[in-house]
Short mmCIF file of C-alpha atoms in Angstrom, two decimals:
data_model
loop_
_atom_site.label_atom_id
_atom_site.label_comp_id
_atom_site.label_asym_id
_atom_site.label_seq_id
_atom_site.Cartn_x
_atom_site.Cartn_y
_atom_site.Cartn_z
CA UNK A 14 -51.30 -25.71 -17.81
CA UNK A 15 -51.31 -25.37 -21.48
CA UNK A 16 -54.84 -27.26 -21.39
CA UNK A 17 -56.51 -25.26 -18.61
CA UNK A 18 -55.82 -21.70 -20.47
CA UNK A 19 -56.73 -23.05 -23.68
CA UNK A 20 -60.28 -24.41 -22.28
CA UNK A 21 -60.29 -21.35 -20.31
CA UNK A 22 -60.35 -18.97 -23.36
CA UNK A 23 -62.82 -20.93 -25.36
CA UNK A 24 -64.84 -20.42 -21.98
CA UNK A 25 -64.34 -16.70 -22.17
CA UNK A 26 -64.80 -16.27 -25.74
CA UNK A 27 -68.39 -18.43 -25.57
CA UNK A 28 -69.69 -16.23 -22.96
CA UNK A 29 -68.52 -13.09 -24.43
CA UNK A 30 -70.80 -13.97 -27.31
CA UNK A 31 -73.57 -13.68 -24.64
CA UNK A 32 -73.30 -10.81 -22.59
CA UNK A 33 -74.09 -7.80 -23.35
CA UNK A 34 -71.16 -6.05 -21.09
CA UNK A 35 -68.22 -8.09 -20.06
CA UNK A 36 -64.22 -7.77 -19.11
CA UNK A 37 -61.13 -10.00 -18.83
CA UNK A 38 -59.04 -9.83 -15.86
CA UNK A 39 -55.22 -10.96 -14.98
CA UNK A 40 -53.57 -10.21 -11.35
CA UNK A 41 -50.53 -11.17 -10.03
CA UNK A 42 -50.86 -13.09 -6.38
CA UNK A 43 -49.07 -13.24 -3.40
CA UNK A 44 -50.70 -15.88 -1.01
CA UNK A 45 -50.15 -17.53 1.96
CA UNK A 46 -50.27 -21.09 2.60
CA UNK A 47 -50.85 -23.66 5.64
CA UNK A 48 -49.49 -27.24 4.59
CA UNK A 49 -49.31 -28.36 7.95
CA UNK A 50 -49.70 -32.32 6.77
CA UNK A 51 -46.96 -31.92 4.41
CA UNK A 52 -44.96 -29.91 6.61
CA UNK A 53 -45.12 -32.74 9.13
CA UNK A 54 -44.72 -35.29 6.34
CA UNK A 55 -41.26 -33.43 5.90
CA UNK A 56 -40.42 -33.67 9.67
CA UNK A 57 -40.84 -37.25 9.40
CA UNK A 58 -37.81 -37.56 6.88
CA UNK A 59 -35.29 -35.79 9.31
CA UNK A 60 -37.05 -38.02 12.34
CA UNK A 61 -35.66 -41.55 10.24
CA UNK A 62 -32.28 -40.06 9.76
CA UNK A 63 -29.41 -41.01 12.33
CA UNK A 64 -29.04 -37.92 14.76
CA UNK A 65 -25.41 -37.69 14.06
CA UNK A 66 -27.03 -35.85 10.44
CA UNK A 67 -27.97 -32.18 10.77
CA UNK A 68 -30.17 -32.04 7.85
CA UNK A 69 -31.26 -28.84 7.35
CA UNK A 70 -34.95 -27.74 6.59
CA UNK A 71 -34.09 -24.72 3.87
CA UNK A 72 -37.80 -24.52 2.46
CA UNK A 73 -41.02 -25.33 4.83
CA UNK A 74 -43.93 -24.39 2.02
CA UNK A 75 -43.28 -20.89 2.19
CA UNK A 76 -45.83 -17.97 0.64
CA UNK A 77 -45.31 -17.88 -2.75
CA UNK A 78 -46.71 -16.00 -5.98
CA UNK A 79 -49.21 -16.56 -8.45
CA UNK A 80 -51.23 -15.71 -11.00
CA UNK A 81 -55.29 -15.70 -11.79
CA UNK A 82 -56.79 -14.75 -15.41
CA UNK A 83 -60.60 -14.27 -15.64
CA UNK A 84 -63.24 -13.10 -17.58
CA UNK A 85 -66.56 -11.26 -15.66
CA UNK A 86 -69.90 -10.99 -17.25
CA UNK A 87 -70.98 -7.63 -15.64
CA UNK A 88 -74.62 -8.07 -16.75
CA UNK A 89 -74.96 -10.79 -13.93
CA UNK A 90 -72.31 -10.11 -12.19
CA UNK A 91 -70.63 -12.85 -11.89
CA UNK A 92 -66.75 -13.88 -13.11
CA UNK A 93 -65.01 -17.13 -13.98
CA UNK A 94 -61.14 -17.26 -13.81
CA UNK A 95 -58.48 -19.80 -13.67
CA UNK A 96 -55.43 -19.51 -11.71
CA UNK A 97 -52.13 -21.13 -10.50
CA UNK A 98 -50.23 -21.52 -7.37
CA UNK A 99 -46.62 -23.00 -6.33
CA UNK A 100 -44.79 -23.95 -3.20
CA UNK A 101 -42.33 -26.52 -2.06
CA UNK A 102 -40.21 -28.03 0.77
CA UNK A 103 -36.95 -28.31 0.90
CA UNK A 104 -34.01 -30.79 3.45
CA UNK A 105 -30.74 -30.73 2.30
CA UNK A 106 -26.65 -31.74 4.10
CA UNK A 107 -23.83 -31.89 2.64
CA UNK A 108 -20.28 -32.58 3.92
CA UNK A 109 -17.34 -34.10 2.82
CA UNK A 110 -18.89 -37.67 2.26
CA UNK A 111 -21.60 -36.75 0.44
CA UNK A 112 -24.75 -35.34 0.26
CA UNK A 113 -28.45 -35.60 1.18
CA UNK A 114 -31.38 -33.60 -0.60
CA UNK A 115 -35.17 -33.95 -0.47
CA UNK A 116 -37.35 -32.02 -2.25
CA UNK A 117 -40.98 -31.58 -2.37
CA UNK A 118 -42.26 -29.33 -5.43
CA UNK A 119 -46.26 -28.75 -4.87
CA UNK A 120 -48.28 -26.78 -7.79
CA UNK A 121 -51.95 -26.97 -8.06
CA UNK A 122 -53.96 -25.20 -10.79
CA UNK A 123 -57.34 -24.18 -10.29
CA UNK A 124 -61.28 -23.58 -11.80
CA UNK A 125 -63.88 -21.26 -10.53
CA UNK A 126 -66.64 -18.97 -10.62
CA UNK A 127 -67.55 -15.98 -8.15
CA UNK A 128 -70.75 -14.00 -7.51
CA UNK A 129 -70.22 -10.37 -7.25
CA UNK A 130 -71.84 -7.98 -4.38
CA UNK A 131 -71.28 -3.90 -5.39
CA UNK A 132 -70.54 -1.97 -2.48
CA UNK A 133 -70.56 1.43 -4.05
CA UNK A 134 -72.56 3.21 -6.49
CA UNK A 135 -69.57 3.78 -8.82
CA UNK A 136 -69.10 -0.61 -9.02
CA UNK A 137 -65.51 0.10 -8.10
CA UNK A 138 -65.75 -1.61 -4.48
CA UNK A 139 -66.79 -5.53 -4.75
CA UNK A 140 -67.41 -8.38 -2.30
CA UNK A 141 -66.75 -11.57 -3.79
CA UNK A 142 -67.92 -15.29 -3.25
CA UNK A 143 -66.45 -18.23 -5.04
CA UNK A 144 -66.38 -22.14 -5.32
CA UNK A 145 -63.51 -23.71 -7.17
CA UNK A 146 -61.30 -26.75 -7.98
CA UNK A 147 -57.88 -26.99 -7.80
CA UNK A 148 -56.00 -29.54 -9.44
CA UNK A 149 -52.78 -30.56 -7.17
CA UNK A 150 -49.90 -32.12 -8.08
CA UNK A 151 -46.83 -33.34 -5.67
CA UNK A 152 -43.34 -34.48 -6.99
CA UNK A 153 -40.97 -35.45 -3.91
CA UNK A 154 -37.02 -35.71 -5.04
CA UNK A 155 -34.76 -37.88 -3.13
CA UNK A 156 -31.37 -37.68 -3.69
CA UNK A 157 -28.25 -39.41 -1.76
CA UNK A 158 -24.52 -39.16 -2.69
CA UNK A 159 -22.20 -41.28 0.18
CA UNK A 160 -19.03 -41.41 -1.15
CA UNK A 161 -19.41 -43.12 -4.26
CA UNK A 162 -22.67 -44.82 -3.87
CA UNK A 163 -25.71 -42.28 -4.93
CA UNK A 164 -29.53 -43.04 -5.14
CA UNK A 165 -31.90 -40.64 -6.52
CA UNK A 166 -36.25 -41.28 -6.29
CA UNK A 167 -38.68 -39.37 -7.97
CA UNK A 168 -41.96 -39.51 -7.17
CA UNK A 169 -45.16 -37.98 -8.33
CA UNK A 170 -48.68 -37.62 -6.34
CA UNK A 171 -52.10 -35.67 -7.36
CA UNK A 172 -54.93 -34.93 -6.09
CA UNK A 173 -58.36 -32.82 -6.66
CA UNK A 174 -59.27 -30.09 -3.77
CA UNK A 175 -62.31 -28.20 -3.22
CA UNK A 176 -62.60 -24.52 -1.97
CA UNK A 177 -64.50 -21.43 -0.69
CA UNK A 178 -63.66 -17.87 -0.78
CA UNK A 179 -64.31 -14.00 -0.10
CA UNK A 180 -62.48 -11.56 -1.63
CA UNK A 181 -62.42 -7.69 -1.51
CA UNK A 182 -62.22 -6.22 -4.76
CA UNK A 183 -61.19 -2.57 -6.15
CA UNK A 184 -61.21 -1.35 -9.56
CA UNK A 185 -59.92 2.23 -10.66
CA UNK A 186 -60.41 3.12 -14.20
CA UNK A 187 -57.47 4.44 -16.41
CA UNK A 188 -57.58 5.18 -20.11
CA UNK A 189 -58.71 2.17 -21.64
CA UNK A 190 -58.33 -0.28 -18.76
CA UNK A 191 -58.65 -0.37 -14.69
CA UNK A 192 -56.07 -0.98 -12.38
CA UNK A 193 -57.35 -3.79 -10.00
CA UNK A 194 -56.70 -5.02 -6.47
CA UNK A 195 -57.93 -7.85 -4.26
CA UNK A 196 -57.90 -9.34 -1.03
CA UNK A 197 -59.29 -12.38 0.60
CA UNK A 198 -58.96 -16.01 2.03
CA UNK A 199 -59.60 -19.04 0.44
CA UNK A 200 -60.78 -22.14 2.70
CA UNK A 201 -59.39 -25.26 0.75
CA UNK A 202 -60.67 -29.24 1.67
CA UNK A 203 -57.61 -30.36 0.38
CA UNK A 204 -58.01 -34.57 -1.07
CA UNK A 205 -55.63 -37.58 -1.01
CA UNK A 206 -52.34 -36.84 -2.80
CA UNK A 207 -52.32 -40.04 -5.15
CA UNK A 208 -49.78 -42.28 -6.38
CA UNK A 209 -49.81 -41.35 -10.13
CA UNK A 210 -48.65 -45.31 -11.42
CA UNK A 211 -50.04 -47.13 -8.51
CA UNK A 212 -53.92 -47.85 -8.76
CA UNK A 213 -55.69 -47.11 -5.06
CA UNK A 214 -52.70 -46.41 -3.18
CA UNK A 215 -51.86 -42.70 -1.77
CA UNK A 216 -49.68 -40.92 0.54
CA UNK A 217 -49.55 -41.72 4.42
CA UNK A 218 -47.52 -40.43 7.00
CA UNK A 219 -45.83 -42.71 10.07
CA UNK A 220 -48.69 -42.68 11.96
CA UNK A 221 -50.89 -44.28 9.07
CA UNK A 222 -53.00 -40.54 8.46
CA UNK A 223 -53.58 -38.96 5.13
CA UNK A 224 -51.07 -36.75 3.56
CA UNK A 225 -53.25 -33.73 1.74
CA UNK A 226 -52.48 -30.58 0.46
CA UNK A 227 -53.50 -27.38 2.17
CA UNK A 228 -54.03 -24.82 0.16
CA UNK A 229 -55.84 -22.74 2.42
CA UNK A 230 -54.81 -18.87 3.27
CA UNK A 231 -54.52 -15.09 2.56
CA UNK A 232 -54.65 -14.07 -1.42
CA UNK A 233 -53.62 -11.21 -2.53
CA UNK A 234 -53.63 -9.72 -6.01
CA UNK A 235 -53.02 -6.99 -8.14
CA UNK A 236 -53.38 -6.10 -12.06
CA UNK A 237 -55.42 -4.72 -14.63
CA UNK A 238 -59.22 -5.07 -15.87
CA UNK A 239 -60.05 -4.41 -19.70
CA UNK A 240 -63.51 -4.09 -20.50
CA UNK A 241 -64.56 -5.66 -24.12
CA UNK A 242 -67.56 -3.65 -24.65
#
């Protein structure tokens, strides 16, 4: 994360050098999700367990919050940003002989650029297009306590994703900044979620099909725009 803001700002600070008008931007998200291969990856675990187990499915990748922090080059209207997202599964039982907990903890941070269409003469409506990366990673945490034997796994996946978007954009100015909102949907393609120490290998379900991320949904944002010139 460190890296990505860090090469992010030199980005920013590069460009700003350039344009002639230009503004940063940071928004808090609230997106939706549709990890329908990893949901079904997490079926799978409660399918291997003996019936007599009630596991219980506590998280299912849920919608989740985020953040996104940008920098727009008004001139040619177009905006870079970087951003991060978080969701996770979750199985857990527990009884008097022990317990049983998976979890799956997905975060994925990501790289774009958007084009900018005005819809007003004021440039506080925008329609926005953008391409972007996200890098995904997947840890998956098994745990099992019977009496007094206990196991624990911990494994870690990644995997690169590709994406599409349109987003709805207002800015309102206030004093020295604008108070922005968005809204859109972001198409994701999401990759192979790779074993990080095993060369060429990467996830499968039971039936021998790709596990990938899926990224794609609603997004959702709201913060503040501060022009640097």
């Amino acid at each position: 994360m460190k890296k990505i803001i860090t090469i992010t700002a030199i980005v920013i600070c590069s460009l700003n050098m350039f344009s002639q008008e230009g503004k940063i931007f940071i928004e808090a998200n609230y997106n939706t999700f549709s990890h329908a291969s990893l949901s079904n990856f997490q079926k799978e675990f409660i399918d291997d367990l003996p019936p007599q187990i009630p596991i219980a499915t506590t998280d299912d990748f849920p919608n989740n919050i985020g953040f996104t922090f940008g920098y727009e080059i008004v001139d040619s209207q177009v905006s870079i940003f970087a951003g991060y997202n978080a969701t996770g599964g979750k199985l857990s039982y527990s009884d008097f002989s022990g317990v049983i907990r998976l979890e799956q903890q997905l975060n994925a941070f990501t790289l774009g650029g958007m084009y900018h269409f005005n819809l007003d003469d004021d440039e506080h409506f925008k329609l926005g297009f953008k391409g972007f990366t996200m890098i995904s990673s997947l840890e998956i945490d098994n745990f099992t306590r019977i009496n007094n034997n206990q196991t624990q796994e911990d494994v870690k996946f990644n995997a690169i994703d590709f994406g599409a978007g349109a987003s709805l954009i207002y800015e309102y100015p206030i004093s020295f900044f604008m108070v922005r909102a968005s809204l859109g949907y972001d198409l994701v393609f999401g990759g192979k979620l790779n074993f990080d120490n095993i060369d060429n290998a990467h996830l499968i379900n039971d039936s021998g099909e790709d596990v990938t991320t899926g990224w794609s949904g609603l997004r959702t944002g709201l913060g503040i725009a501060i022009p640097l010139n």
